mmCIF file of C-alpha atoms and ligand atoms in Angstrom:
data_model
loop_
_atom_site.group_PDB
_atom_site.id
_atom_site.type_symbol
_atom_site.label_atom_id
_atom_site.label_comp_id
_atom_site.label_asym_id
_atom_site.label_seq_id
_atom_site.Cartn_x
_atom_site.Cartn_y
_atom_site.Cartn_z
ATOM 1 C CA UNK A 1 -161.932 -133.734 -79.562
ATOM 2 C CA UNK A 2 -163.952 -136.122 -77.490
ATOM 3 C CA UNK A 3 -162.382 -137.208 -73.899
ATOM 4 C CA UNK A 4 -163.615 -138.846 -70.637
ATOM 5 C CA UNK A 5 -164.125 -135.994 -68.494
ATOM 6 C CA UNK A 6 -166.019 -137.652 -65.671
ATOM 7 C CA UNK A 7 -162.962 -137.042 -63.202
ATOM 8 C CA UNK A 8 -165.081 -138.416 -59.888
ATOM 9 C CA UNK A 9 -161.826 -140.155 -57.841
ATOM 10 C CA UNK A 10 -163.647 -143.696 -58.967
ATOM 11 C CA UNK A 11 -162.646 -145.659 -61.992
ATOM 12 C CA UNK A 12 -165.310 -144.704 -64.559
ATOM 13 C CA UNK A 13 -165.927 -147.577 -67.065
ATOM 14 C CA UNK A 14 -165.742 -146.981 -71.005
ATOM 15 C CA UNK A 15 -168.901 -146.828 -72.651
ATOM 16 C CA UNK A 16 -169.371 -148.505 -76.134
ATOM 17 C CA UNK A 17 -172.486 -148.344 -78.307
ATOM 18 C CA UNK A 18 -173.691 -150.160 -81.384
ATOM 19 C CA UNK A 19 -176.288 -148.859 -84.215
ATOM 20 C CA UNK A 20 -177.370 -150.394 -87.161
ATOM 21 C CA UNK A 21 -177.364 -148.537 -90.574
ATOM 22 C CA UNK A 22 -178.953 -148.895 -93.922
ATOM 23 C CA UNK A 23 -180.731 -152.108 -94.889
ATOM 24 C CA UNK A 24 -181.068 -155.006 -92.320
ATOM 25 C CA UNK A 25 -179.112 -158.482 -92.290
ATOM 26 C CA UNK A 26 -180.081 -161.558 -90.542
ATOM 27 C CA UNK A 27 -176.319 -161.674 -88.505
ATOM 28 C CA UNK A 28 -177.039 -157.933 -87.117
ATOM 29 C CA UNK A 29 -178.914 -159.910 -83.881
ATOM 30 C CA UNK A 30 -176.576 -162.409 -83.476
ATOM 31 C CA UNK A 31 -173.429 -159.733 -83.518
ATOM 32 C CA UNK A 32 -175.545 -158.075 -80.845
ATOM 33 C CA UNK A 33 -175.795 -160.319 -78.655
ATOM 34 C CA UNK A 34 -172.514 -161.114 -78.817
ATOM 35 C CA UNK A 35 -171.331 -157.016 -78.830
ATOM 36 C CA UNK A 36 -173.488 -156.964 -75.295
ATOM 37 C CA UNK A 37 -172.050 -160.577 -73.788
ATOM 38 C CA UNK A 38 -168.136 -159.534 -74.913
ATOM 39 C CA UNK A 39 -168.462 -155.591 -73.526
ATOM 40 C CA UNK A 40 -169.284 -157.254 -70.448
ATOM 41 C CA UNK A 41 -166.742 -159.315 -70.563
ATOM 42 C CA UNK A 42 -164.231 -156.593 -71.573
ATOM 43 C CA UNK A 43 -165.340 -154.703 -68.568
ATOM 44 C CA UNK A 44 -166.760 -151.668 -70.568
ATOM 45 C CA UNK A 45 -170.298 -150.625 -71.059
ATOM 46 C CA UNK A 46 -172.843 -151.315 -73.856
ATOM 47 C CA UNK A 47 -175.132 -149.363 -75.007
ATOM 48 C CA UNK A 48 -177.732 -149.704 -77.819
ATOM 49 C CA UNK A 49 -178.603 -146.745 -80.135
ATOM 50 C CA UNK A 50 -182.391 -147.735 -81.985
ATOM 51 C CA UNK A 51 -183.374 -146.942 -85.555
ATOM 52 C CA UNK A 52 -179.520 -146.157 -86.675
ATOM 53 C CA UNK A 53 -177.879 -142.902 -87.484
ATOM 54 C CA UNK A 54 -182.093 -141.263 -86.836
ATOM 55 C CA UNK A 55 -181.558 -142.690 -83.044
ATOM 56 C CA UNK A 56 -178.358 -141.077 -82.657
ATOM 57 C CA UNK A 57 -179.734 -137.781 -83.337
ATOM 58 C CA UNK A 58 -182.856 -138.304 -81.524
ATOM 59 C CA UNK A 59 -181.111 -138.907 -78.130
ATOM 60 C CA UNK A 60 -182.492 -142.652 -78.627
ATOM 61 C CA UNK A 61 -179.660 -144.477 -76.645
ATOM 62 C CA UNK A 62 -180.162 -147.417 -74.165
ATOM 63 C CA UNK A 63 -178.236 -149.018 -71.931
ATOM 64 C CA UNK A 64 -177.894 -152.599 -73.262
ATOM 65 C CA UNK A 65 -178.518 -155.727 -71.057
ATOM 66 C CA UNK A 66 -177.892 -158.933 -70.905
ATOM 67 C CA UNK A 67 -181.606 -159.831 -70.659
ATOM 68 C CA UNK A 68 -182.395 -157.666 -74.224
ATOM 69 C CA UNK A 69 -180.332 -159.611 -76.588
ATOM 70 C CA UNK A 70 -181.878 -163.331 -74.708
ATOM 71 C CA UNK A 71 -183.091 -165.691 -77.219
ATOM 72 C CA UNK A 72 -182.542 -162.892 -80.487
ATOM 73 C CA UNK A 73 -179.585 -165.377 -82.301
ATOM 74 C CA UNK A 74 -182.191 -167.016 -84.091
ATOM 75 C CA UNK A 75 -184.026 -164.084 -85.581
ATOM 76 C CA UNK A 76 -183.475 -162.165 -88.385
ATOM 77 C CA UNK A 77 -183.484 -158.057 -88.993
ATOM 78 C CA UNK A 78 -182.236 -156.305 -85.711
ATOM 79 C CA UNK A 79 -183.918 -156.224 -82.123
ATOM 80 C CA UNK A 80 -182.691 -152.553 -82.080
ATOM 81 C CA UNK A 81 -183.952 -151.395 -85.472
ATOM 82 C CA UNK A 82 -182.246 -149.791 -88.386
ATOM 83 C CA UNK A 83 -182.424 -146.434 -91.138
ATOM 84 C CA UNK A 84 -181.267 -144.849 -93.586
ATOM 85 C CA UNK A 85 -180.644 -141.139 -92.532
ATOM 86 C CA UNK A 86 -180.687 -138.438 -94.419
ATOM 87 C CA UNK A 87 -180.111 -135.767 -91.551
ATOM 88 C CA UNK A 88 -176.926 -137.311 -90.081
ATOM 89 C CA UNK A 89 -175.310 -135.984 -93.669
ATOM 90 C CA UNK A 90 -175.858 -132.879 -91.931
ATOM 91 C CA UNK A 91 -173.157 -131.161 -89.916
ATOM 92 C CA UNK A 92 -175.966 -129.635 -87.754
ATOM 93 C CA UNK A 93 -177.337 -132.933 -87.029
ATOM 94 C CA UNK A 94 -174.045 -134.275 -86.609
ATOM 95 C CA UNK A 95 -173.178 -132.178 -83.827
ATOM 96 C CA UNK A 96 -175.975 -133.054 -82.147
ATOM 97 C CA UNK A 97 -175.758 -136.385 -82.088
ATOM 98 C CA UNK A 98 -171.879 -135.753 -81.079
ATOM 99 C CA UNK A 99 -173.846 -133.651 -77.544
ATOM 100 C CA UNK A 100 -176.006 -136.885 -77.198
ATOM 101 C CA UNK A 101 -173.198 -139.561 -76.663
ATOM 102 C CA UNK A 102 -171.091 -136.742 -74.685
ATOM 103 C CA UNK A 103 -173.702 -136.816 -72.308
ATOM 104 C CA UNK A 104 -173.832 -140.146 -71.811
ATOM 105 C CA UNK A 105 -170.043 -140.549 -71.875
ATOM 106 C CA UNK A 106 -170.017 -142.950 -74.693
ATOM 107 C CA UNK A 107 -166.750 -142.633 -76.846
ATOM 108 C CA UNK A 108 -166.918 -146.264 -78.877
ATOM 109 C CA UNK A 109 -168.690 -146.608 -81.428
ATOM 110 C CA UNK A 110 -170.260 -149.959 -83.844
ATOM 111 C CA UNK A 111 -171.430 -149.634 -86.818
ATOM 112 C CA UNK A 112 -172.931 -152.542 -88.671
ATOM 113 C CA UNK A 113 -173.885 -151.256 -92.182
ATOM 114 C CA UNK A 114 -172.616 -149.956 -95.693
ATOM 115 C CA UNK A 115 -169.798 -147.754 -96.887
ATOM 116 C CA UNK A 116 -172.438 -144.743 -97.023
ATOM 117 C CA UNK A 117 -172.250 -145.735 -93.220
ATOM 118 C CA UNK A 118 -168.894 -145.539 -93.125
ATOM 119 C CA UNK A 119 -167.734 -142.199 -94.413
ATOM 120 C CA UNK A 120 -170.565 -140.660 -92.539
ATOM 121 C CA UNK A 121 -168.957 -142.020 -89.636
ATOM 122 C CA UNK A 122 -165.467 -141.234 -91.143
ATOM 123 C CA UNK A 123 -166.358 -137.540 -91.013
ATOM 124 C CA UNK A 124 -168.342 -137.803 -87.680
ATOM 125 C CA UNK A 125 -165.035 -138.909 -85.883
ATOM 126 C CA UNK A 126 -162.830 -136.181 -87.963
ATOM 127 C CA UNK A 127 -164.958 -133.767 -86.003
ATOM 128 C CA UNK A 128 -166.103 -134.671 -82.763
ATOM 129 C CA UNK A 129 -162.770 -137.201 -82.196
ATOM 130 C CA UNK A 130 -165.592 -140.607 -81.477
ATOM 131 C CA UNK A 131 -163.735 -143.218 -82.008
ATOM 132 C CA UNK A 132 -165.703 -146.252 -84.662
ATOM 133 C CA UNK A 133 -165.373 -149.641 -86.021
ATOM 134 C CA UNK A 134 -167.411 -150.323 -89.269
ATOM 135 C CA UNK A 135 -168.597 -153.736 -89.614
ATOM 136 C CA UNK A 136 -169.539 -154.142 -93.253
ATOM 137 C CA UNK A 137 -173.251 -155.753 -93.230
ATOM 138 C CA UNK A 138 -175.423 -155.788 -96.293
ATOM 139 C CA UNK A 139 -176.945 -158.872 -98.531
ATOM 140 C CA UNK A 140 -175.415 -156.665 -101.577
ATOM 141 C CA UNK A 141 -172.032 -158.116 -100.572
ATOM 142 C CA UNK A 142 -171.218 -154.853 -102.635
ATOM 143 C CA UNK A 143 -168.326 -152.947 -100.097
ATOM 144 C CA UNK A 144 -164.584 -152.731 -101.946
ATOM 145 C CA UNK A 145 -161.906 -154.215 -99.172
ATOM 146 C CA UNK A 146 -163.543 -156.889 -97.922
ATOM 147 C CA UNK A 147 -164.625 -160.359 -99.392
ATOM 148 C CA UNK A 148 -167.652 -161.173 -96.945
ATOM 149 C CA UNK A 149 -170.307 -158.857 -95.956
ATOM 150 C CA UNK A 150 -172.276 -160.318 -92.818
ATOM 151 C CA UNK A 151 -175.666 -161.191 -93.773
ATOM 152 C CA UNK A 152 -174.558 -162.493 -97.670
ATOM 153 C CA UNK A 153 -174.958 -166.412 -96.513
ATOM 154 C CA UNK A 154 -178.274 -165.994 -94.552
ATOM 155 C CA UNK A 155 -179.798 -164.215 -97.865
ATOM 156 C CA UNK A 156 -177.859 -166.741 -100.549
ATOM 157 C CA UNK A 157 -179.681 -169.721 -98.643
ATOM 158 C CA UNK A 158 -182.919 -168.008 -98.518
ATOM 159 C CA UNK A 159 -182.413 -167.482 -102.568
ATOM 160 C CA UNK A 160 -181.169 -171.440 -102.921
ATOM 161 C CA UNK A 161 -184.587 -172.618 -101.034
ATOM 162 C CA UNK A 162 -186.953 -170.143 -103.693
ATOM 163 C CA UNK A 163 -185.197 -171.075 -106.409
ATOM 164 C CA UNK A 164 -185.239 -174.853 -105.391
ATOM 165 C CA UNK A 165 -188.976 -174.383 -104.498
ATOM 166 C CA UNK A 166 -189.928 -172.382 -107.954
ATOM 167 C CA UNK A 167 -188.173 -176.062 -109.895
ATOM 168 C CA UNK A 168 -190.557 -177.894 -108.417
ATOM 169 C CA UNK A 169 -193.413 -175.747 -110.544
ATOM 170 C CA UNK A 170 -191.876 -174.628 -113.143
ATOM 171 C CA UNK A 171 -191.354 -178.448 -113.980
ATOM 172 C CA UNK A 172 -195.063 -179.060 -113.633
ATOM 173 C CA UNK A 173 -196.118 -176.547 -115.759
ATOM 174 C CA UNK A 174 -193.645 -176.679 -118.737
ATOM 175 C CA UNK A 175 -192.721 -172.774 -118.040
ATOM 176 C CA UNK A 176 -189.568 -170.520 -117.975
ATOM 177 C CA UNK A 177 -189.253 -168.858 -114.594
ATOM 178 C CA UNK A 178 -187.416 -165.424 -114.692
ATOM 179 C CA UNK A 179 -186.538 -164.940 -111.100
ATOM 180 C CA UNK A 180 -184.942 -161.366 -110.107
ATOM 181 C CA UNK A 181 -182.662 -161.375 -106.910
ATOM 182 C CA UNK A 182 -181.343 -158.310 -105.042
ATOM 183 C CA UNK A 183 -178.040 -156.392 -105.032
ATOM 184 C CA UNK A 184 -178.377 -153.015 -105.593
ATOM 185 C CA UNK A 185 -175.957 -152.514 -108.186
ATOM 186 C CA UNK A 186 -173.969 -155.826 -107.573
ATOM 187 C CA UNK A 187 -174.759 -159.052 -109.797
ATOM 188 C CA UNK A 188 -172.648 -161.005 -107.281
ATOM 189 C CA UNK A 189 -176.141 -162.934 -105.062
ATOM 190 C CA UNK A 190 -177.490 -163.323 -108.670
ATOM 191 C CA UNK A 191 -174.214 -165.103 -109.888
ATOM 192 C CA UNK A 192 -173.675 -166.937 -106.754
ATOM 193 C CA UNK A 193 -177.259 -168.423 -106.853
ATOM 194 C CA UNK A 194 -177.415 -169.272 -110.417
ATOM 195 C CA UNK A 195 -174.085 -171.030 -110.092
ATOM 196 C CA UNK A 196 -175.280 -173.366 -107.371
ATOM 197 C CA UNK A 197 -178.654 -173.472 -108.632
ATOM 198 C CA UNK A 198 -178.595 -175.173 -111.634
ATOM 199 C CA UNK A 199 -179.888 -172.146 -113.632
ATOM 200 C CA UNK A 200 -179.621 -172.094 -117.397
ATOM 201 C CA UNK A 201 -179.266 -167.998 -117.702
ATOM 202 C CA UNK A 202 -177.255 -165.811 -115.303
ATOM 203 C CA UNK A 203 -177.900 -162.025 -116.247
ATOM 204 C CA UNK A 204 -175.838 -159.614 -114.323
ATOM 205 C CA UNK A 205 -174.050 -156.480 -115.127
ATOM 206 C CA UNK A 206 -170.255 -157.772 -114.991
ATOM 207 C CA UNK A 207 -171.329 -160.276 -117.141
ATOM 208 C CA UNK A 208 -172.758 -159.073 -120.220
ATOM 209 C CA UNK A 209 -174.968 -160.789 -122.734
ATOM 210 C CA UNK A 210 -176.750 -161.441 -125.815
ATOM 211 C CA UNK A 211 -179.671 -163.465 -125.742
ATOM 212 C CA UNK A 212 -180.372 -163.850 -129.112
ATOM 213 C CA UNK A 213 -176.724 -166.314 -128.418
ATOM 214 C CA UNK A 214 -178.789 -168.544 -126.722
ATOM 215 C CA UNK A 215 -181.411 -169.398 -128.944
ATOM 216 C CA UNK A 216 -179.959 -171.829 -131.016
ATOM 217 C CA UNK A 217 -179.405 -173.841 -128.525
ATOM 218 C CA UNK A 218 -182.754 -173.331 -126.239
ATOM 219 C CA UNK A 219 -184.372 -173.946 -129.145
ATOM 220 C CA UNK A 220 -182.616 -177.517 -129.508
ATOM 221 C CA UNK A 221 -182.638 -178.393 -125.776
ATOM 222 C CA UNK A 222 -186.595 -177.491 -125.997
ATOM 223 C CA UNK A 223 -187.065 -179.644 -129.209
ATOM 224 C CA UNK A 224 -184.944 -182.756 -127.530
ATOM 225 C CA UNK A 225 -187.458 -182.472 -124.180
ATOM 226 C CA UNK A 226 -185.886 -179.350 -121.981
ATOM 227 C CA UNK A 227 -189.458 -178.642 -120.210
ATOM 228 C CA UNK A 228 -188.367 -175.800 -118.145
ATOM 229 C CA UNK A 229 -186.148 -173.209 -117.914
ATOM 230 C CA UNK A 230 -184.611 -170.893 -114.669
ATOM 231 C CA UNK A 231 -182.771 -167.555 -115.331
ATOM 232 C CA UNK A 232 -181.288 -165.617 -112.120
ATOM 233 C CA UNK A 233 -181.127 -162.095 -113.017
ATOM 234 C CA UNK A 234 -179.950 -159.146 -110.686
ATOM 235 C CA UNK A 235 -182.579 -156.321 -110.072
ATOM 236 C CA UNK A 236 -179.230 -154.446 -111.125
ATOM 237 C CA UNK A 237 -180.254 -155.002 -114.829
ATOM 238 C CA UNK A 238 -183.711 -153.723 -114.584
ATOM 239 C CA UNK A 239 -184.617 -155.861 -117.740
ATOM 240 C CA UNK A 240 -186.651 -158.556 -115.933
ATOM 241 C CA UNK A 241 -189.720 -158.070 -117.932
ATOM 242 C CA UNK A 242 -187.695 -158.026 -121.392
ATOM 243 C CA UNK A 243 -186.190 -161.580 -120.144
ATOM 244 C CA UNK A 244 -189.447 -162.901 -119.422
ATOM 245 C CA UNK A 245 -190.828 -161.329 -123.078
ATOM 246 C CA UNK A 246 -187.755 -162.978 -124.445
ATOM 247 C CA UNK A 247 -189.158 -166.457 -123.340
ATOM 248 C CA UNK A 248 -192.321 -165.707 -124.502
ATOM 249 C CA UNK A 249 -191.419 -164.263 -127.727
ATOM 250 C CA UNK A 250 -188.241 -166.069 -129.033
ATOM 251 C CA UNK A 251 -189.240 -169.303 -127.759
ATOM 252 C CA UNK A 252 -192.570 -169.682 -127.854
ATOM 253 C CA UNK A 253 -192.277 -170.752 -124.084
ATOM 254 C CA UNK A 254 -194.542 -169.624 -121.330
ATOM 255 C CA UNK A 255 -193.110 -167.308 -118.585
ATOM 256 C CA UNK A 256 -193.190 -165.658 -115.354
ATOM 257 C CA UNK A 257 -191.027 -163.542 -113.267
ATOM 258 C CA UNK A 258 -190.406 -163.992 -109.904
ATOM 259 C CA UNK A 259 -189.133 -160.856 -107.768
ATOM 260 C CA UNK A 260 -187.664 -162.840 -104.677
ATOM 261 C CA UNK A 261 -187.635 -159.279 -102.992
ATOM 262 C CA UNK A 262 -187.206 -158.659 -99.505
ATOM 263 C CA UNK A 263 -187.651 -161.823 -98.141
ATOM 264 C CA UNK A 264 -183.915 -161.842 -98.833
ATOM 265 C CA UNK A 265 -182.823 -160.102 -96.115
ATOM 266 C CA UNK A 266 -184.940 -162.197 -93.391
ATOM 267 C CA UNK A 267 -184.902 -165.460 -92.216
ATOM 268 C CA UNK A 268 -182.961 -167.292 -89.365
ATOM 269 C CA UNK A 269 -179.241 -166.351 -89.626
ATOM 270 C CA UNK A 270 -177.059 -169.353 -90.911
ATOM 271 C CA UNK A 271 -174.449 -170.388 -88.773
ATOM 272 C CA UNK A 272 -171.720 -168.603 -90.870
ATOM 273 C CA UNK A 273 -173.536 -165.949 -90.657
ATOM 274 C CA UNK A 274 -173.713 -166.349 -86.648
ATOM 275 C CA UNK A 275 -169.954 -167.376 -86.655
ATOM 276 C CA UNK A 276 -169.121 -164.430 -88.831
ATOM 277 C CA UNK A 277 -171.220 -162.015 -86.344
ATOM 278 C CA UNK A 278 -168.811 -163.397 -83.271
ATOM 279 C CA UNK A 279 -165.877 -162.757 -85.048
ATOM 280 C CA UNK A 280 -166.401 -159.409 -86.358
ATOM 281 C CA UNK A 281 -168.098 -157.859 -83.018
ATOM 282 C CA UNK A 282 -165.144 -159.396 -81.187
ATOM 283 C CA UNK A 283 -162.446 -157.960 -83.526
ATOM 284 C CA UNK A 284 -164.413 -154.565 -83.292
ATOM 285 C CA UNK A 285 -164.223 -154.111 -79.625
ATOM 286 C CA UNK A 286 -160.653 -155.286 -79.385
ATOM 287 C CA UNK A 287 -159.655 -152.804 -81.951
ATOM 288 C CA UNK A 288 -161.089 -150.129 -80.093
ATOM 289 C CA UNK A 289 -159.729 -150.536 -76.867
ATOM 290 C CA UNK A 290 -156.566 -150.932 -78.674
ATOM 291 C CA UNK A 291 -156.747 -147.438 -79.888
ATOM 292 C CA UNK A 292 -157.809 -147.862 -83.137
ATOM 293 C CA UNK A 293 -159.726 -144.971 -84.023
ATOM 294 C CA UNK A 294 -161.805 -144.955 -87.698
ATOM 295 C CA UNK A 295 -161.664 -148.031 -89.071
ATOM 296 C CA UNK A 296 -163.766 -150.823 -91.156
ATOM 297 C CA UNK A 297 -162.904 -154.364 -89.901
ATOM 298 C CA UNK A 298 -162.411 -156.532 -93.192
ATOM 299 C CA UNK A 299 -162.496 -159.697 -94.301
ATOM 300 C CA UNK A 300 -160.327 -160.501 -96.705
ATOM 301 C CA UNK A 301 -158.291 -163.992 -98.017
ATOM 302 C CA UNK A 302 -159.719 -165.680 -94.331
ATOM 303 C CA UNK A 303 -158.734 -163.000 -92.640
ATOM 304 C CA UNK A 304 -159.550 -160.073 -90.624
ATOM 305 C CA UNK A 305 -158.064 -156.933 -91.079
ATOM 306 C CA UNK A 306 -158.629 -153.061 -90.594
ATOM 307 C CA UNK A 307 -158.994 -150.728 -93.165
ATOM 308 C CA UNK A 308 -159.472 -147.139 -93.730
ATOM 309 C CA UNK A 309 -162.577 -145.510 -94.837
ATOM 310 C CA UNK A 310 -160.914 -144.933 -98.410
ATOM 311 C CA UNK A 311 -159.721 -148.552 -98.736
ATOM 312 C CA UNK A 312 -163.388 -149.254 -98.525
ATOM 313 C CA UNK A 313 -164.953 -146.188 -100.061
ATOM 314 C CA UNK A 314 -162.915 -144.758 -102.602
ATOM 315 C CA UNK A 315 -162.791 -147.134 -105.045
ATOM 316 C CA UNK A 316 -166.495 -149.622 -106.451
ATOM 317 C CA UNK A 317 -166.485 -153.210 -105.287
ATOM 318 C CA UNK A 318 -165.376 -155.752 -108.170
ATOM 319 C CA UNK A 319 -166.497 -159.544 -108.249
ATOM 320 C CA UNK A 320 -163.893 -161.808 -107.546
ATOM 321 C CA UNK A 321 -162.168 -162.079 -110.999
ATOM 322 C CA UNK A 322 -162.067 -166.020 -110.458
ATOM 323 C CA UNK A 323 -165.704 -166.347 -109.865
ATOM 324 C CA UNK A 324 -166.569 -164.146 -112.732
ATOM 325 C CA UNK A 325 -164.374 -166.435 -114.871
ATOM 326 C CA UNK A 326 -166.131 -168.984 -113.601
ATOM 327 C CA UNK A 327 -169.817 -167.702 -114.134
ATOM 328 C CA UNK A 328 -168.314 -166.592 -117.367
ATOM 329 C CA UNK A 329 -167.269 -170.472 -118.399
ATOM 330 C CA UNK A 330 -170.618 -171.939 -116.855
ATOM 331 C CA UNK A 331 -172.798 -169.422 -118.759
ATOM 332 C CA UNK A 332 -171.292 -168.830 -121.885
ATOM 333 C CA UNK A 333 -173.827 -169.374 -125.246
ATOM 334 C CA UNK A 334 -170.827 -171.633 -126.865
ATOM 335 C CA UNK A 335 -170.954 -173.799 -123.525
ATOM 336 C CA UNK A 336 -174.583 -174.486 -123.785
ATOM 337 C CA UNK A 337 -175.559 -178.045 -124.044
ATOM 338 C CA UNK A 338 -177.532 -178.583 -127.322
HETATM 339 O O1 LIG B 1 -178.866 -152.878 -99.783
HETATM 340 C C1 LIG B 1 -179.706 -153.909 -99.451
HETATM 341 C C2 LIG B 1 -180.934 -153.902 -100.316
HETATM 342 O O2 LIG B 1 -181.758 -154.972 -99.892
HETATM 343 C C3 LIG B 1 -180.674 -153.969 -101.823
HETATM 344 O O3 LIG B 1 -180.381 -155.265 -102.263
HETATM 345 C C4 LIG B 1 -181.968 -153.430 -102.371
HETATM 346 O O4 LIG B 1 -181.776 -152.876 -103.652
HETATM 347 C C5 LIG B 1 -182.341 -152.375 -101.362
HETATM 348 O O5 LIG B 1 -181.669 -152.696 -100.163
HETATM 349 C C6 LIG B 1 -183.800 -152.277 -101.072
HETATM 350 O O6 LIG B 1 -184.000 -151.186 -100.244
HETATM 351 P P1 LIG B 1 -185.324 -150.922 -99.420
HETATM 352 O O7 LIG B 1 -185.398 -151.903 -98.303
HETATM 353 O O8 LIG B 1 -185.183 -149.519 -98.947
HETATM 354 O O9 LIG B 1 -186.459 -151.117 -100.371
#
């Protein structure tokens, strides 16, 4: 097990250090700048490990400054980089990066990312005793245990100002716009969008469908004027192009998709997103100079609280039941206005 062996006759400060794992958030700069401002404050060190779990291994550790997280709040993916590593399921590679942080006498751990993140870390700290705090962070909003997922209100307003944007054509040009949102295997940005977007189709898998339910009444709403139609479906699906033909076919209605893509996960972080940044980073450190040793720092009902890695990881995410019911009511081929 890990221990500070730097016996010298002078206080040694702790050292802390914070990586990013799996696919950016806008939120990852603003948590740290705050991780570097409140280590300071806490009297322990930061440090900065670049490019994730790969950065770990490869001994690519910084000491973390003030002056390197100036002016980064406003910007989106991560001043210090991110990955998705392969080699850090390895014990080998494990061990080495255990020899890297030993070195430097770093025994805290961050770790902004997904539950993949998480039990790697889980197992990391089962054998070489570094002590972690996972700080869920993806746009999926897809990890069990916690309702909010930093980075999910940056990418839901990036979604709302497409969407909002592709109205204004598809109303020009008489058209039904198929637009395909992230998530992995979570429908939850599509739902969340298409609820607050005024879409007429939500396609996502914890909501399933018929189309052919809907054609009755398309056909009527197109026959009394409807010029235009938006669908949100999740890339979850992987039916985007049979939507689209659906348009095309059943209604006689021109279509095109629109893959938002990655521009989901950029853009300046919303305030929540800042807020929720602060408030998880702070949490984090706390809980580790408390003594708490593996956990994932949750967000759950308004409030924060630690789980373990199998609260988080055992067991799939679920939608809220409530706003399924909801997306169920709002969507539903008997609600649909004819
Ligand atoms: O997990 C975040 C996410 O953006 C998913 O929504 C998406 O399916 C995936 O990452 C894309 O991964 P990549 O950036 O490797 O193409």
């Amino acid at each position: 097990m890990f221990s500070m062996a730097h016996n010298t006759g002078e206080t040694m400060k702790q050292k802390i250090a914070i990586l990013c794992s799996g696919g950016d958030v806008s939120g990852m700069n603003p948590a740290l700048k705050r991780f570097v401002e409140y280590a300071h404050a806490r009297g322990i060190e930061p440090y900065f490990i670049h490019h994730g779990f790969e950065g770990l291994i490869d001994n690519n550790i910084t000491p973390a400054s003030y002056a390197d997280v100036t002016g980064i709040i406003t910007r989106g993916g991560t001043k210090i980089g991110s990955a998705r590593s392969k080699r850090f399921l390895e014990n080998y590679y494990r061990e080495i990066a255990a020899k890297n942080l030993k070195a430097l006498g770093i025994s805290m751990l961050i770790v902004l990312g997904g539950d993949g993140s998480f039990r790697g870390m889980e197992r990391f700290y089962a054998e070489q005793g570094i002590a972690f705090c996972g700080i869920p962070s993806t746009i999926d909003n897809d990890i069990n245990g916690t309702d909010y997922c930093l980075g999910v209100d940056t990418a839901l307003g990036v979604i709302k100002g497409s969407i909002d944007q592709i109205r204004d054509t598809a109303s020009s040009f008489r058209r039904a716009f198929v637009i395909e949102t992230m998530g992995r295997n979570c429908g939850y940005l599509a739902l969340i969008s298409a609820m607050t977007s005024g879409a007429e189709l939500c396609l996502i898998p914890e909501i399933p469908v018929n189309l052919h339910e809907y054609k009755g009444c398309f056909q009527s709403q197109i026959s009394k004027g409807r010029d235009y139609f938006i669908a949100i479906v999740s890339e979850a699906l992987q039916n985007t192009h049979e939507i689209s033909q659906w348009f095309e076919k059943e209604l006689g209605f021109e279509s095109r998709i629109s893959v938002l893509g990655h521009i989901q996960r950029g853009g300046n972080p919303s305030v929540y997103d800042r807020l929720m940044a602060y408030r998880f980073v702070t949490y984090a450190i706390d809980a580790l100079l408390e003594g708490k040793t593996h956990s994932v720092i949750c967000y759950t009902k308004s409030h924060f609280t630690f789980k373990t890695i199998d609260e988080v990881a055992l067991h799939p995410y679920r939608i809220d039941e409530e706003l399924l019911n909801l997306g169920r009511e709002q969507f539903a081929p008997s609600h649909c206005q004819m």
